[in-house]
mmCIF file of C-alpha atoms and ligand atoms in Angstrom:
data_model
loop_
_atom_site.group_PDB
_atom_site.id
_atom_site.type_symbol
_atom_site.label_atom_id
_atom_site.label_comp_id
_atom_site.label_asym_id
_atom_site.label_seq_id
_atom_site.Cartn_x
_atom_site.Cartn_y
_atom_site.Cartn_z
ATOM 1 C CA UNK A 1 -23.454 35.996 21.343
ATOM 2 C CA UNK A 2 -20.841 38.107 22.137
ATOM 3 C CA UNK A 3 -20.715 41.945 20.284
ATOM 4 C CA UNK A 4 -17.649 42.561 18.226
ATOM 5 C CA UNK A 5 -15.941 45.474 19.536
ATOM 6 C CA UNK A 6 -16.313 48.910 18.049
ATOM 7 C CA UNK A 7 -13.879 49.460 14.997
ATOM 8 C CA UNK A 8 -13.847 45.605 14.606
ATOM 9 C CA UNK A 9 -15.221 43.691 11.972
ATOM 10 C CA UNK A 10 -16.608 40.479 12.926
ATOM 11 C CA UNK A 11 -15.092 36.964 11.670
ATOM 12 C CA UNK A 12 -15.862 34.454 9.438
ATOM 13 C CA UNK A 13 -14.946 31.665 12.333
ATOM 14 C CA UNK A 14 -16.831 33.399 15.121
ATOM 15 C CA UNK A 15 -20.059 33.080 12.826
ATOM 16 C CA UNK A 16 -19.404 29.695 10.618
ATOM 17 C CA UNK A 17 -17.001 26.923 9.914
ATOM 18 C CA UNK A 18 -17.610 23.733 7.929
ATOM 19 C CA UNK A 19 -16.748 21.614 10.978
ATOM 20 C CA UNK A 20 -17.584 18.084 9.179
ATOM 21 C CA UNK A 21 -16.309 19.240 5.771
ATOM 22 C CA UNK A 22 -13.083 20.020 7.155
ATOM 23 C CA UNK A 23 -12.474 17.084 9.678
ATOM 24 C CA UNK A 24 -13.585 14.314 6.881
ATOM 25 C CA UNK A 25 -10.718 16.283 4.690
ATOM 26 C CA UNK A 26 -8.648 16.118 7.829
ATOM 27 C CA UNK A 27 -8.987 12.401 7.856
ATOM 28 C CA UNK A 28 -8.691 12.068 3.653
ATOM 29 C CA UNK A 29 -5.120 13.880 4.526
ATOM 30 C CA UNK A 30 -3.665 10.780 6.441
ATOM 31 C CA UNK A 31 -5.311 8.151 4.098
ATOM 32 C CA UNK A 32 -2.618 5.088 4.812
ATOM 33 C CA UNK A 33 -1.075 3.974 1.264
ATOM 34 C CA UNK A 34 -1.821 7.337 -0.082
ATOM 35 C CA UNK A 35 0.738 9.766 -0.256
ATOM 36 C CA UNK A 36 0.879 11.816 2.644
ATOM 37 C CA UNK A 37 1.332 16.049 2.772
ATOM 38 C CA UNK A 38 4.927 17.192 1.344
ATOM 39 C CA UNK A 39 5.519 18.362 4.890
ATOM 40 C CA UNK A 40 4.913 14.992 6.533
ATOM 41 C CA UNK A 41 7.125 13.195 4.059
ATOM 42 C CA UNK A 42 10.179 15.518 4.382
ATOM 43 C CA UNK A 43 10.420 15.256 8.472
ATOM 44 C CA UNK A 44 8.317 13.770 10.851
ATOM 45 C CA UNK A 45 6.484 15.478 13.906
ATOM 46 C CA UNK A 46 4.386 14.305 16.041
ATOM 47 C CA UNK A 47 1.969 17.067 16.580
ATOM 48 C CA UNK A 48 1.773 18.523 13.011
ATOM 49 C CA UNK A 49 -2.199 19.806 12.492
ATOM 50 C CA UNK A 50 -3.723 18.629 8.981
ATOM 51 C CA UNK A 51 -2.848 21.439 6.910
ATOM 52 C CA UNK A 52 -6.852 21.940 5.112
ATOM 53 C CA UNK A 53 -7.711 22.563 8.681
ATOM 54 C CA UNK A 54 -4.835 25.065 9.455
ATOM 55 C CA UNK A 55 -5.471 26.912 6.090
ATOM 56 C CA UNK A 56 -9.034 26.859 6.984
ATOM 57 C CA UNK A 57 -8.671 28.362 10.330
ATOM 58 C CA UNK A 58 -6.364 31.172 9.027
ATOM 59 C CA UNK A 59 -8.890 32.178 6.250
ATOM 60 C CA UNK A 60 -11.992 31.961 8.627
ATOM 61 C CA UNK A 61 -9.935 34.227 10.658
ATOM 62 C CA UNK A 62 -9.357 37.468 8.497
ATOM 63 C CA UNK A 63 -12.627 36.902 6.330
ATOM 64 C CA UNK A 64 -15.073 39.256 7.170
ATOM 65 C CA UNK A 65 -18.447 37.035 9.073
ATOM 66 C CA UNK A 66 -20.358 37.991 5.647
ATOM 67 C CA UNK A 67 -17.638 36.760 3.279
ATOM 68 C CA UNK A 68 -18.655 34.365 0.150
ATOM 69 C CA UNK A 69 -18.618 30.548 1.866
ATOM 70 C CA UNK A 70 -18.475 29.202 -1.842
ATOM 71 C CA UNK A 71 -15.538 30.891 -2.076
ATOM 72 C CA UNK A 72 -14.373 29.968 1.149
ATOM 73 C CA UNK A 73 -14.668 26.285 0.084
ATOM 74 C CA UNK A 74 -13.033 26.837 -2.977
ATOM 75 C CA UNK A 75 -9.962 28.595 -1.493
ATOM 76 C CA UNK A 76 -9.729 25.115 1.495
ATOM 77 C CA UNK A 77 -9.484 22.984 -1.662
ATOM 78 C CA UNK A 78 -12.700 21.298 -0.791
ATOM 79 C CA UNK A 79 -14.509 21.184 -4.797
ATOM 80 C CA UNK A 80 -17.062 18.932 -3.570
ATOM 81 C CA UNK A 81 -19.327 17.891 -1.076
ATOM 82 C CA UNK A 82 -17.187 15.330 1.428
ATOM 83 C CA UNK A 83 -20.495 15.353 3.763
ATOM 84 C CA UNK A 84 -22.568 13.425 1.195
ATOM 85 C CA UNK A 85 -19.223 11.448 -0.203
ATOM 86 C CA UNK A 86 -18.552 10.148 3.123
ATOM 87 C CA UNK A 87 -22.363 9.121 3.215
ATOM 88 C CA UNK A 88 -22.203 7.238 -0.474
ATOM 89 C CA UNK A 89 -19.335 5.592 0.675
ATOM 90 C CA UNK A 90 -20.725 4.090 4.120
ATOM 91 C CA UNK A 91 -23.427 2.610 1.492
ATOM 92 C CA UNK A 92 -21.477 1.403 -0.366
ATOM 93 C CA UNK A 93 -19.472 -0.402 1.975
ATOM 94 C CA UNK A 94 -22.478 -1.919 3.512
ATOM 95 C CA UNK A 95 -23.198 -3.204 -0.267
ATOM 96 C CA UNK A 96 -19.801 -4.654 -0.198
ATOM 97 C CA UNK A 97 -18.429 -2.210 -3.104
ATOM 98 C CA UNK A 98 -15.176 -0.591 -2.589
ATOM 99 C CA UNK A 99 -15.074 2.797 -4.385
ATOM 100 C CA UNK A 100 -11.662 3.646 -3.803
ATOM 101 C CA UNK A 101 -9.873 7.069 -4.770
ATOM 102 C CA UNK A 102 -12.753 8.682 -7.037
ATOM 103 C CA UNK A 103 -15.209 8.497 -4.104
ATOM 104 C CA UNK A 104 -15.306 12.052 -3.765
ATOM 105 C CA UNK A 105 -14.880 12.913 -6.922
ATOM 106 C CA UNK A 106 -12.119 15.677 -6.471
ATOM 107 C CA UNK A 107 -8.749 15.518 -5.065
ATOM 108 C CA UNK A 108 -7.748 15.689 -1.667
ATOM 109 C CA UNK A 109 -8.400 19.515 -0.346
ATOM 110 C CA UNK A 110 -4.727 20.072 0.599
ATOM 111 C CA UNK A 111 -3.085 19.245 -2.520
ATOM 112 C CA UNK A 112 -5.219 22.289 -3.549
ATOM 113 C CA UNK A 113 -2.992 25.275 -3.746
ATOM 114 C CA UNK A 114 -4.319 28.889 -4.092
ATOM 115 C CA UNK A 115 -3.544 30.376 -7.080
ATOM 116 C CA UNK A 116 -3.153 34.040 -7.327
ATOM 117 C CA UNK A 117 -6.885 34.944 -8.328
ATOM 118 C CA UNK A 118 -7.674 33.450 -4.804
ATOM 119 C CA UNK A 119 -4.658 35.279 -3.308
ATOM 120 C CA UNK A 120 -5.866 38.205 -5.229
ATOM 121 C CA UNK A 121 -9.583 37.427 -3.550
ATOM 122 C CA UNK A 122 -8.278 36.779 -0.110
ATOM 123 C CA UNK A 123 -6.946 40.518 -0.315
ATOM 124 C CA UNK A 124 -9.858 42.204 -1.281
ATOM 125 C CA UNK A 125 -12.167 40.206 1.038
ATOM 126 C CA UNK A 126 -10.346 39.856 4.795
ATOM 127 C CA UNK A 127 -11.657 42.478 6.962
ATOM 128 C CA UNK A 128 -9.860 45.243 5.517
ATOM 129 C CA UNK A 129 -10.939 48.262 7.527
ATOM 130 C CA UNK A 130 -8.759 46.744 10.391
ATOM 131 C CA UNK A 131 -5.682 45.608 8.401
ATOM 132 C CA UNK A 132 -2.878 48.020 7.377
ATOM 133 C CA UNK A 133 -2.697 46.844 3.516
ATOM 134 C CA UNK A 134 -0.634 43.559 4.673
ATOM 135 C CA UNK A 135 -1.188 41.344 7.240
ATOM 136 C CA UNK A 136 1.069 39.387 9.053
ATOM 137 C CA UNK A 137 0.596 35.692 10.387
ATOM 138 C CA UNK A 138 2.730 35.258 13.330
ATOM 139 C CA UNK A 139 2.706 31.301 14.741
ATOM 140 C CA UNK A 140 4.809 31.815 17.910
ATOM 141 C CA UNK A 141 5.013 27.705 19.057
ATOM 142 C CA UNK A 142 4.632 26.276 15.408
ATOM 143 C CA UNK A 143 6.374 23.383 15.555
ATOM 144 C CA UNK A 144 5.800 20.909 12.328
ATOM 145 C CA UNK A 145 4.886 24.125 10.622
ATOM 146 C CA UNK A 146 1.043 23.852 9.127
ATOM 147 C CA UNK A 147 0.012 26.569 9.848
ATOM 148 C CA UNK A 148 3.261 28.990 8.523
ATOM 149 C CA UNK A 149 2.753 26.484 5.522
ATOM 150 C CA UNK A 150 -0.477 27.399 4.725
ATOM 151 C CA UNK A 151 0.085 30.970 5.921
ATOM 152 C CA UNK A 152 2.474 31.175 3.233
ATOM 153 C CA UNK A 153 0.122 29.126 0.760
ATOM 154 C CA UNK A 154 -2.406 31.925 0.898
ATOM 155 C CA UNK A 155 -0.185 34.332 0.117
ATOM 156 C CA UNK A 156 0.526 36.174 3.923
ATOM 157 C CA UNK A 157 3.724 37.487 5.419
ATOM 158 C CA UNK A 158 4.361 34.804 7.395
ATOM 159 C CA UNK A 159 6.544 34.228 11.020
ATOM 160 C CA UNK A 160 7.479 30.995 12.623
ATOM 161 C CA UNK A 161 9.013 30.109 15.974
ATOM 162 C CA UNK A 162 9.737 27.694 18.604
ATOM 163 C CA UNK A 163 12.001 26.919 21.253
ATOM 164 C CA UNK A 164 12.923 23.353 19.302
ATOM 165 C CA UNK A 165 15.899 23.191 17.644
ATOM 166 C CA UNK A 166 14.545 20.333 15.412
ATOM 167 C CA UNK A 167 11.003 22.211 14.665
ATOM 168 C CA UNK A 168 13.276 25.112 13.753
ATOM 169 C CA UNK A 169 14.877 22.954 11.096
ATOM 170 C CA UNK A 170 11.781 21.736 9.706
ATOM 171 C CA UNK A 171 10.263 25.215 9.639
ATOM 172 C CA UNK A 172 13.163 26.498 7.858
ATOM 173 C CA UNK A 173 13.302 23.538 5.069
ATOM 174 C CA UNK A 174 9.565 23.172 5.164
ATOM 175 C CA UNK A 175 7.976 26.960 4.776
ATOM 176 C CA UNK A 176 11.072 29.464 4.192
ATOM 177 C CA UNK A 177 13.570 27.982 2.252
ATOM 178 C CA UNK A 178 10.843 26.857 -0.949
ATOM 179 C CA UNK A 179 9.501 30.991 -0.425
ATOM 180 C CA UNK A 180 12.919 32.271 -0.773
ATOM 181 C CA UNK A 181 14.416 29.827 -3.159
ATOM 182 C CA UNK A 182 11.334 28.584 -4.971
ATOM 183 C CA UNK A 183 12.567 25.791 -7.848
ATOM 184 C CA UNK A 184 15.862 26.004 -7.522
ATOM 185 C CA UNK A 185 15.441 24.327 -4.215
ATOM 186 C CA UNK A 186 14.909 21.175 -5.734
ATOM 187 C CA UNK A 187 17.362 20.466 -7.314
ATOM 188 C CA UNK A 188 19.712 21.017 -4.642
ATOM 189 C CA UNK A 189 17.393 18.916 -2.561
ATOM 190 C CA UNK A 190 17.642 16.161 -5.151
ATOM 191 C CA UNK A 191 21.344 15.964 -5.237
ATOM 192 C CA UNK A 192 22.009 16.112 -1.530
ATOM 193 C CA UNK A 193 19.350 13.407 -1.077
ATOM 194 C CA UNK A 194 21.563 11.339 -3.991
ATOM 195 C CA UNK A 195 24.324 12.409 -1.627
ATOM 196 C CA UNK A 196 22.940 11.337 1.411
ATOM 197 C CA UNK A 197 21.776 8.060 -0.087
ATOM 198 C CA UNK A 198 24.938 6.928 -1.100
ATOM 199 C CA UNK A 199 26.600 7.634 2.035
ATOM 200 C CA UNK A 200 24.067 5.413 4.132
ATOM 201 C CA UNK A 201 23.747 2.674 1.503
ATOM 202 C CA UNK A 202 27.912 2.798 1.893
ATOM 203 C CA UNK A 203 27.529 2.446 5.566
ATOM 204 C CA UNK A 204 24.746 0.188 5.948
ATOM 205 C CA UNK A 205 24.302 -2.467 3.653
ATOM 206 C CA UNK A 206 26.607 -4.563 5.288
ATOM 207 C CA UNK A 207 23.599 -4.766 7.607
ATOM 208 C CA UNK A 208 21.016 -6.065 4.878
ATOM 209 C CA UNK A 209 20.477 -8.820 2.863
ATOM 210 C CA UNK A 210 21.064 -8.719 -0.696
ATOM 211 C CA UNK A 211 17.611 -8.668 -2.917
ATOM 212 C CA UNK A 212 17.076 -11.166 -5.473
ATOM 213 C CA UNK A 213 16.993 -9.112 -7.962
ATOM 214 C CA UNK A 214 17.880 -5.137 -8.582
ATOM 215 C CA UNK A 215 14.066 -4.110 -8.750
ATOM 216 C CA UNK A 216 13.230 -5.479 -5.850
ATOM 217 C CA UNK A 217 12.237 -3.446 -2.862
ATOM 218 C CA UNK A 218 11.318 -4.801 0.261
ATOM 219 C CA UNK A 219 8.639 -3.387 2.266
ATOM 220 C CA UNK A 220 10.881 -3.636 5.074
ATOM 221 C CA UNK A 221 12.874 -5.626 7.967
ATOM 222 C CA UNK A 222 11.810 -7.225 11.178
ATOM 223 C CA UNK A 223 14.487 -7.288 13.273
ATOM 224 C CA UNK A 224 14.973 -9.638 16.535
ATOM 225 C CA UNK A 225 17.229 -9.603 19.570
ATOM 226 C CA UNK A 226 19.730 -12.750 19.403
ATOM 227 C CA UNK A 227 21.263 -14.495 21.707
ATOM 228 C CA UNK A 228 24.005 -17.262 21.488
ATOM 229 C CA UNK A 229 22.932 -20.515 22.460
ATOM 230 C CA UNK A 230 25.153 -21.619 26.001
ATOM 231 C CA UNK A 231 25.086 -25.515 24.808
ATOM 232 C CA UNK A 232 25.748 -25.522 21.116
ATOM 233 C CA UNK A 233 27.063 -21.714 20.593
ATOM 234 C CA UNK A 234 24.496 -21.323 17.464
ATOM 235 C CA UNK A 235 23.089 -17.700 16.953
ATOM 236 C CA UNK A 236 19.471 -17.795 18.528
ATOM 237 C CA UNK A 237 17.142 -14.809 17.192
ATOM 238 C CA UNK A 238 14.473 -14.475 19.798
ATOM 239 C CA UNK A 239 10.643 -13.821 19.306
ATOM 240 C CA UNK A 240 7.127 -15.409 21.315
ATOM 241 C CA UNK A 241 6.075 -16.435 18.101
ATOM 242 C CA UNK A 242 6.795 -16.033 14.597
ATOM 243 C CA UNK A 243 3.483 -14.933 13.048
ATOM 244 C CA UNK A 244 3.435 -11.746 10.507
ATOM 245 C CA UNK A 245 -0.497 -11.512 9.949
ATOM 246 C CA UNK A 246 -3.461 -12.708 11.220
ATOM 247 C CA UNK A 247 -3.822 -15.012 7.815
ATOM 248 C CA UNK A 248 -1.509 -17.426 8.240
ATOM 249 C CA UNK A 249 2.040 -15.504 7.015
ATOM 250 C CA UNK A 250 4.595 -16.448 8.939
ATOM 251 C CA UNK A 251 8.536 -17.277 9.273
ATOM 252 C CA UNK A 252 10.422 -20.592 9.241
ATOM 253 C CA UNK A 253 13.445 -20.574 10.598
ATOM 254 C CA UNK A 254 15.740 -22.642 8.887
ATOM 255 C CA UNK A 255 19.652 -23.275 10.916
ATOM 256 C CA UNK A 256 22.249 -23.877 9.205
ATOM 257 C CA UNK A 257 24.339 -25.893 11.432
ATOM 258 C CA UNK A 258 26.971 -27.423 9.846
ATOM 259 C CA UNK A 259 29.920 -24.663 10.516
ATOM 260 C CA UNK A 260 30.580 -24.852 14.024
ATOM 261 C CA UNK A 261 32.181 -21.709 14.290
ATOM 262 C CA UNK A 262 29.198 -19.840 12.845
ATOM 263 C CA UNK A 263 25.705 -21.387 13.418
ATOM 264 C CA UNK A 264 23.084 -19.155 12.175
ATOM 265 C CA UNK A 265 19.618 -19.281 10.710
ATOM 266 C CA UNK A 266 18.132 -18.427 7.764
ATOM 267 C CA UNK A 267 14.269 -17.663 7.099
ATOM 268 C CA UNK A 268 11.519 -18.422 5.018
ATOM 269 C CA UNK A 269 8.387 -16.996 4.762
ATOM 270 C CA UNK A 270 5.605 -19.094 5.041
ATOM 271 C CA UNK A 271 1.466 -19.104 3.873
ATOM 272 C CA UNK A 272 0.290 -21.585 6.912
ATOM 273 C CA UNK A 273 0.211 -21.108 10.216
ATOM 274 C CA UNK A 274 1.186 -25.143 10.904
ATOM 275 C CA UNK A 275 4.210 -24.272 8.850
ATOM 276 C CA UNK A 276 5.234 -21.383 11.464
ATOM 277 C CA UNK A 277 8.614 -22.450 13.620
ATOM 278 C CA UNK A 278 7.929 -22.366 17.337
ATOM 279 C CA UNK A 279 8.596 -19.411 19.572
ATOM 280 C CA UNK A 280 12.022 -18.974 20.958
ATOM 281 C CA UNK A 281 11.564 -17.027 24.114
ATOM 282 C CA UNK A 282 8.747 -18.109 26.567
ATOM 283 C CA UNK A 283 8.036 -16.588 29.853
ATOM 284 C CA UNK A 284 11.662 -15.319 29.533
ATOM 285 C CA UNK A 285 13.416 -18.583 28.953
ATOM 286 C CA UNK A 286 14.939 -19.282 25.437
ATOM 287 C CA UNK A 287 14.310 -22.225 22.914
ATOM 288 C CA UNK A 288 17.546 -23.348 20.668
ATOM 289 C CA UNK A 289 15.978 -24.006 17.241
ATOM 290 C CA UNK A 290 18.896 -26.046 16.146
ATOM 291 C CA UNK A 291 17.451 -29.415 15.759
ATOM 292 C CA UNK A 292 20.538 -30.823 17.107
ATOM 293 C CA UNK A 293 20.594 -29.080 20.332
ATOM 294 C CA UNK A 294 16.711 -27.740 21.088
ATOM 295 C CA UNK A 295 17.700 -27.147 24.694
ATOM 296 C CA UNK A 296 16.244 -24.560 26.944
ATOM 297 C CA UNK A 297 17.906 -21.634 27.497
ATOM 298 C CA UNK A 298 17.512 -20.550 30.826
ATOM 299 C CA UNK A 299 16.073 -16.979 31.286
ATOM 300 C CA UNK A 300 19.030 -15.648 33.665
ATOM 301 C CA UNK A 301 21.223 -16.453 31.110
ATOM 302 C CA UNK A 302 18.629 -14.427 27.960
ATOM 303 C CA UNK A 303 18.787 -11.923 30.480
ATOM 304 C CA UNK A 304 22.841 -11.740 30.851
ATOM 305 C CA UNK A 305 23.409 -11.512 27.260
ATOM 306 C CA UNK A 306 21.060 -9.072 26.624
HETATM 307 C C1 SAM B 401 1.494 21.209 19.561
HETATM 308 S S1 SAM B 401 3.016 21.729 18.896
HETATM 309 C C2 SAM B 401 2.526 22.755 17.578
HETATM 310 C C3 SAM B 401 2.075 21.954 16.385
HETATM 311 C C4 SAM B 401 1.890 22.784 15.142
HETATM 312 N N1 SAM B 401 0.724 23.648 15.218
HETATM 313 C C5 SAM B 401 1.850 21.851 13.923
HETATM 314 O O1 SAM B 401 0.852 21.838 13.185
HETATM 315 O O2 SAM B 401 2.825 21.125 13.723
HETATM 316 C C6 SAM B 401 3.528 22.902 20.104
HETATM 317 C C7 SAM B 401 4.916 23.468 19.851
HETATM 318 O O3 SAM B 401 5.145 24.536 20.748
HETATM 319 C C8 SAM B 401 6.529 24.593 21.051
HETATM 320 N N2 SAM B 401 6.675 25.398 22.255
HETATM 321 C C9 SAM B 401 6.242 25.113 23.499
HETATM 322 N N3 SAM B 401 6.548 26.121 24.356
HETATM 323 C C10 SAM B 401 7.158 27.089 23.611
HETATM 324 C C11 SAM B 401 7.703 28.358 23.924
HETATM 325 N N4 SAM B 401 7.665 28.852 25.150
HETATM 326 N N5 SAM B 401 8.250 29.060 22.912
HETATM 327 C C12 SAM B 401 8.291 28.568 21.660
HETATM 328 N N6 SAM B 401 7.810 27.370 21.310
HETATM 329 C C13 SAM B 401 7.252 26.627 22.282
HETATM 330 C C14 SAM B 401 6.908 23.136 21.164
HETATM 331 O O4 SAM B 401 8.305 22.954 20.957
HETATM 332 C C15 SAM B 401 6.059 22.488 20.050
HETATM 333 O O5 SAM B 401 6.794 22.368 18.871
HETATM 334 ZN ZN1 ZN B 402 21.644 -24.782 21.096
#
């Protein structure tokens, strides 16, 4: 093992760190239909770290090697044990019992915020005979901005770069505007997002279909390529096949032929497979679904309208 050097206290990560504990959290963090960090739902990136294991890895890194693990825990969010959680649930499973969201039996470590006794804690305890009395956590490539996040979380002067204009954004709406504005910020977030809404609906709705009723909300669109049929001029969307799950949901098309200037179809969604309309692109040659015309649609001709 290597020797710390003289006049420097030995870590908390070069001794220990709760591998397992933190990667089962890491994985609790993206549960699907779960609501995902505040940092992943205001802009996406595609290499943003799970924030319990960023805050993790910045505490392990200023505690002192002999610092209180408990405590440690405590300040990840982590207020139980996910080790033996993650084993009750496998049983369970096997059993054929779901347990769902109390599993663990505390809430998911990164919703966990430090509150100033751990700040306070976090003070005393990082290796303080090599720290001036404030410490500064400098991420020079951060991009989505976890670890600034939690850098800021845990109470640390905090620095953030990178050389992409659109991490720069994020970093700036995601860590240093709420430290510098704190509440106030959302408001003004809520009524530019109001804003911003009503612009796009404006723009867009033209492009969607009118719900049923005003509570609905679709869980979203499948969109195809069309084509116009050569023969009959209808309006051919194009897919292989017009399954939606492997249970049997599915789309009928349904034409509406009758105004020759404007053949289009329509769709229904469907329970049975049988009930499914065919494909209307094969081996790149189309299929008219108008049951007047049905011709093929040669793929050349797919190909010159696309
Ligand atoms: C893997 S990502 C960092 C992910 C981040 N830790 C998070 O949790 O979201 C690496 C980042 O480094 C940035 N980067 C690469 N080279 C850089 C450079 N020379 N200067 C500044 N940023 C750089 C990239 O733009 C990218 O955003
Ligand atoms: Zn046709």
């Amino acid at each position: 093992m290597e020797q710390p050097k003289p006049g420097r206290t030995r870590r908390l990560i070069e001794e220990w760190l709760p591998i397992a504990e933190i990667g089962i959290e890491s994985v609790r963090e993206r549960t699907p239909m779960t609501p995902f960090p505040a940092p992943n739902r205001l802009h996406v990136w595609w290499a943003r770290r799970p924030l319990v294991a960023s805050r993790a890895a910045i505490l392990a890194s200023l505690l002192p090697a002999d610092a209180d693990r408990a405590k440690f825990l405590h300040m990840v969010g982590i207020h139980g044990d996910p080790v033996a959680a993650k084993v009750r649930i496998a049983e369970a499973t096997r059993q054929g019992v779901r347990l769902g969201k109390v599993a663990y039996g505390y809430s998911r470590a990164f919703s966990y915020s430090p509150d100033a006794e751990d700040r306070n804690w976090l003070r005393k305890a990082r290796a303080v005979a090599e720290f001036e009395d404030e410490v500064t956590v400098l991420d020079p490539t951060a991009g989505g901005g976890s670890i600034p996040f939690e850098a800021a979380r845990l109470g640390l002067n905090t620095i953030a770069n990178d050389l992409n204009p659109v991490a720069w954004l994020i970093l700036k709406a995601t860590v240093e505007f709420p430290a510098k504005h704190g509440r106030k910020l959302l408001a003004r977030y809520e009524q530019l997002g109001a804003e911003f809404r009503r612009r796009a609906v404006e723009r867009l709705a033209a492009f969607y279909p009118p719900e049923p009723k005003p509570d609905c909300v679709p869980d979203g669109y499948l969109w195809a390529r069309t084509i116009s049929c050569p023969y009959c001029g209808g309006l051919v969307p194009l897919s292989p096949n017009w399954r939606l799950d492997s249970k049997g949901t599915g789309v009928r098309l349904v034409p509406q032929p009758e105004d020759p200037e404007r053949r289009y179809c329509t769709f229904e969604i469907v329970t049975k497979a049988k009930d499914h309309s065919a494909g209307t692109v094969k081996a790149g040659d189309g299929l008219c679904p108008f049951p007047d015309c049905g011709r093929v649609i040669d793929g050349d001709e797919v190909k010159g309208q696309s």
